[in-house]
Amino acid sequence: MKNCSTSVAVALVLGLALPVLAADKTQPVRMGSGLMTFDTTPGWGLGPDGKSVIGPCHGGVVVDKDGNIYTSAHAGVFVFSPEGKALRSFLGDKYSDMHDMKIREEADGEFIYGARNANAEGIKFNARTGDIVLKLPFPTESGPKPEKFNPTAITVAPNGDIFLSDGYASDHIYKFDKTGKYLMHFGTKGNGLKEFNTAHGMTLDTRYNPPRLLICDRNHAPKGRLLHYSLEGEFIAEVVTGLGMPTSASVQGDYVSVPDLHGRLVILDKNNTIVAVLGYNADPAKGGNYNIPQTDWIEGVFSGTHGSSWDKDGNLYVQDWNVSGRIMKLVRVK
C-alpha cells in the first residue's frame, strides 16, 4: 500500500511528471493496476491561462447524467464538461464550502445534495438552475443544540431519506425524510468498534442488496477505516482498517474509490480488497498538505486527496484539498 505504481516511478525518473502549469509539455502518467489502470489528463480543468479556475478547495466531486462534472470549492460550485471546459458556476455565500456532495436524478430533475460544514447545514439544489429547494439546519427535535454543528458528509437513500454526518463535531449521523423532517440519529464519538472518530465521509453502498451506508471513519485508531451501517442506523460491520485518513467514498458497480488525505486514492472491489492505489505521494512533507501551490503540483502525484467520482465510462475525477484548487481527470485504460 506504500508503493506507487511502476509507471509513476518511471515517469518521475524520466522527468515526465512536471509541474502542471507546463501542461502543454507534460505527458500523461499511468497509474493503478489490472482493470483499474488509469492515465492522467494533463491540464484538465485549467483556464486558458493554464491556471486553476476554482480557487481554494475542500470539497467533493459529482457527475451528472450528461457527463458534466461538478466540484465544490470555497467560492462555490464549478461545472466542467468531460473535456475540462468550464461551463457554469454557482458562486457566493449560498453555495460556498460544500464539504461533500451527492447528485440524484428525481422526478423533476437532477439535484445536488451538499454538506456545508462551515455553514452548519445540509442543502439541496437544482443542478441546472441552482435553485435551492431544501435546507437542513441542526434538528432541534433531536435534543439540546450543541456548541458546534459541522456537517461533513451527506447521502440519500433510494426512498429519498437524507443522511447528514456531523463529522467535525458530535459524530452523530442525522436521518431526515425527503421533506427534511428529522427522523432519528445514531453514532457517538470514540475509538470503540461502534464509535466514530471523525465520521468524515459517507455514501450509499449500492454494491449490496439492500443498499447500506458506507462511512469513512477518518481518525479512528488504528487510523482510517470504513464501516457499514444499515439505513436504520444499525451497525453491520467494520469493512476495512488501516486506510490512512479516508475522506470520502464513491461507488460504481462493484468498485468503490476512497481518497486518502495523505495523498493517494485506493480502489476496493466488492470483497473490499484493495485492487489499485493511485497517485501515491511518497513525500511526507507534501502528502496531506493543503498549501501546495499550483507551481508545485506534480502530474500523477496527489497531495491532499479529498473527493472523487466516476463517470459512466469508468473514468475518475479527483479533487485534492488544496490552496490553489486542484481537480483531476483519470482516464480508464481499456
Coordinates of C-alpha atoms in Angstrom, one line a residue, residues 123-329:
I123 CA -28.6 21.7 1.3
K124 CA -30.4 20.5 -1.8
F125 CA -30.4 22.5 -5.0
N126 CA -31.3 22.0 -8.7
A127 CA -28.1 21.0 -10.6
R128 CA -29.2 23.0 -13.7
T129 CA -30.6 26.2 -12.2
G130 CA -29.0 26.4 -8.8
D131 CA -32.4 26.9 -7.2
I132 CA -32.2 25.8 -3.5
V133 CA -35.2 23.7 -2.6
L134 CA -34.2 22.4 0.9
K135 CA -32.0 23.3 3.8
L136 CA -31.2 21.1 6.7
P137 CA -30.0 23.0 9.8
F138 CA -29.4 21.3 13.1
P139 CA -32.6 19.4 14.0
T140 CA -33.7 20.8 17.4
E141 CA -36.0 17.9 17.8
S142 CA -33.0 15.6 18.2
G143 CA -32.0 17.2 21.6
P144 CA -30.1 20.1 23.0
K145 CA -28.4 22.3 20.4
P146 CA -24.6 21.6 20.5
E147 CA -22.0 24.3 20.6
K148 CA -20.9 23.3 17.1
F149 CA -22.7 21.6 14.2
N150 CA -20.3 20.9 11.3
P151 CA -21.7 18.5 8.7
T152 CA -19.0 16.8 6.6
A153 CA -20.9 14.3 4.5
I154 CA -24.3 13.7 3.0
T155 CA -26.1 10.9 1.1
V156 CA -29.6 9.9 0.1
A157 CA -31.4 6.5 0.4
P158 CA -33.4 5.1 -2.5
N159 CA -36.7 6.3 -0.9
G160 CA -35.3 9.9 -0.6
D161 CA -34.4 9.8 3.1
I162 CA -31.3 12.0 3.7
F163 CA -28.4 11.2 6.0
L164 CA -26.1 14.1 7.2
S165 CA -23.0 13.4 9.2
D166 CA -21.8 15.8 11.8
G167 CA -18.2 14.6 11.3
Y168 CA -16.4 17.7 12.6
A169 CA -18.3 17.9 15.8
S170 CA -20.6 15.3 17.6
D171 CA -20.0 12.5 15.1
H172 CA -23.8 11.9 15.1
I173 CA -25.4 10.9 11.8
Y174 CA -28.8 12.5 11.4
K175 CA -31.5 11.0 9.3
F176 CA -34.3 13.1 7.7
D177 CA -37.1 12.2 5.3
K178 CA -37.2 13.7 1.8
T179 CA -39.1 16.8 3.0
G180 CA -36.4 17.5 5.7
K181 CA -38.3 16.1 8.7
Y182 CA -36.0 14.8 11.4
L183 CA -36.4 11.1 11.9
M184 CA -33.5 9.9 14.1
H185 CA -29.8 10.0 14.7
F186 CA -27.1 7.5 15.6
G187 CA -23.4 7.3 16.4
T188 CA -21.2 8.7 19.1
K189 CA -17.6 9.9 19.3
G190 CA -14.8 7.5 20.4
N191 CA -12.5 4.8 19.2
G192 CA -14.6 1.8 20.0
L193 CA -15.9 -0.7 17.4
K194 CA -19.2 1.1 17.1
E195 CA -18.0 4.6 17.6
F196 CA -16.7 7.2 15.2
N197 CA -13.6 9.4 15.5
T198 CA -14.5 11.8 12.7
A199 CA -17.3 10.3 10.5
H200 CA -15.8 12.4 7.7
G201 CA -17.3 10.7 4.5
M202 CA -20.4 8.7 3.7
T203 CA -22.1 7.2 0.7
L204 CA -24.9 4.8 -0.2
D205 CA -23.2 1.5 -0.8
T206 CA -25.1 0.0 -3.8
R207 CA -22.8 -3.0 -4.1
Y208 CA -25.1 -4.7 -1.6
N209 CA -28.8 -5.5 -1.6
P210 CA -30.4 -3.8 0.2
P211 CA -28.1 -0.8 0.0
R212 CA -26.3 0.3 3.2
L213 CA -24.3 3.2 4.4
L214 CA -20.5 3.2 3.9
I215 CA -19.0 5.5 6.4
C216 CA -15.4 6.8 6.3
D217 CA -14.2 6.9 10.0
R218 CA -11.2 9.1 9.2
N219 CA -9.3 9.4 12.5
H220 CA -10.2 6.1 14.1
A221 CA -7.3 4.4 15.8
P222 CA -5.6 2.5 14.2
K223 CA -6.1 5.3 11.7
G224 CA -8.5 5.0 8.9
R225 CA -11.4 2.6 8.5
L226 CA -14.6 2.1 6.6
L227 CA -17.8 0.9 8.3
H228 CA -21.2 -0.4 7.2
Y229 CA -24.4 0.7 8.8
S230 CA -28.0 -0.1 7.8
L231 CA -30.3 2.6 6.7
E232 CA -32.0 2.2 10.1
G233 CA -28.7 3.2 11.9
E234 CA -27.7 -0.3 12.9
F235 CA -24.1 -1.4 13.0
I236 CA -23.3 -4.1 10.4
A237 CA -19.5 -4.5 10.2
E238 CA -16.1 -2.9 10.2
V239 CA -15.2 -3.2 6.5
V240 CA -11.5 -2.4 6.3
T241 CA -8.9 -0.7 8.5
G242 CA -5.5 0.9 8.0
L243 CA -6.5 3.3 5.2
G244 CA -4.7 6.3 6.5
M245 CA -7.2 9.2 6.5
P246 CA -10.1 8.1 4.3
T247 CA -12.1 11.2 3.4
S248 CA -15.0 10.1 1.2
A249 CA -16.2 7.2 -1.0
S250 CA -17.8 6.9 -4.4
V251 CA -19.3 3.6 -5.7
Q252 CA -19.7 2.4 -9.3
G253 CA -20.7 -1.2 -9.9
D254 CA -18.6 -3.5 -7.8
Y255 CA -15.9 -0.9 -7.0
V256 CA -15.5 2.0 -4.6
S257 CA -12.9 4.8 -4.8
V258 CA -11.7 6.1 -1.4
P259 CA -9.4 9.2 -1.3
D260 CA -6.9 9.3 1.5
L261 CA -5.9 12.8 2.8
H262 CA -2.3 11.7 2.9
G263 CA -2.1 11.9 -0.9
R264 CA -3.4 8.8 -2.6
L265 CA -6.7 7.1 -3.7
V266 CA -7.4 3.4 -3.1
I267 CA -9.9 1.4 -5.1
L268 CA -11.7 -1.6 -3.4
D269 CA -13.6 -4.4 -5.1
K270 CA -16.9 -5.9 -3.8
N271 CA -14.9 -8.0 -1.4
N272 CA -13.4 -4.8 0.0
T273 CA -9.9 -5.8 -1.1
I274 CA -7.6 -3.1 -2.4
V275 CA -7.1 -3.6 -6.1
A276 CA -5.4 -0.4 -7.0
V277 CA -3.6 2.6 -5.4
L278 CA -3.5 5.8 -7.4
G279 CA -1.4 8.9 -7.1
Y280 CA 0.6 7.9 -4.0
N281 CA 2.7 10.8 -2.6
A282 CA 5.9 9.5 -1.1
D283 CA 6.9 12.9 0.3
P284 CA 5.7 13.2 3.9
A285 CA 6.0 16.9 3.7
K286 CA 3.6 17.1 0.8
G287 CA 1.2 14.3 1.4
G288 CA -1.7 15.7 3.4
N289 CA -0.5 19.2 2.8
Y290 CA -3.1 21.9 1.8
N291 CA -0.5 24.5 1.0
I292 CA 0.9 23.1 -2.2
P293 CA 0.7 25.9 -4.8
Q294 CA -0.1 25.0 -8.4
T295 CA 3.5 25.7 -9.4
D296 CA 4.5 22.7 -7.3
W297 CA 1.9 20.2 -8.4
I298 CA 3.3 17.1 -9.9
E299 CA 1.5 15.2 -12.6
G300 CA 0.3 11.8 -11.3
V301 CA 1.1 12.6 -7.7
F302 CA -1.7 13.7 -5.3
S303 CA -1.3 15.8 -2.1
G304 CA -4.5 16.1 0.0
T305 CA -6.9 13.7 -1.8
H306 CA -10.4 14.6 -0.7
G307 CA -13.2 13.9 -3.2
S308 CA -13.8 11.6 -6.1
S309 CA -16.5 10.4 -8.6
W310 CA -16.8 8.1 -11.5
D311 CA -18.4 8.8 -14.9
K312 CA -20.3 6.3 -17.0
D313 CA -17.2 5.1 -18.8
G314 CA -15.3 4.3 -15.5
N315 CA -13.1 7.4 -15.6
L316 CA -12.4 9.0 -12.3
Y317 CA -12.5 12.7 -11.3
V318 CA -10.4 13.5 -8.2
Q319 CA -10.2 16.7 -6.0
D320 CA -7.3 17.5 -3.8
W321 CA -7.7 19.6 -0.6
N322 CA -5.6 22.4 -2.0
V323 CA -4.9 26.1 -1.7
S324 CA -4.9 26.6 -5.5
G325 CA -7.8 24.4 -6.3
R326 CA -6.9 21.1 -7.9
I327 CA -9.4 18.9 -9.8
M328 CA -8.0 16.0 -12.0
K329 CA -9.4 13.6 -14.6

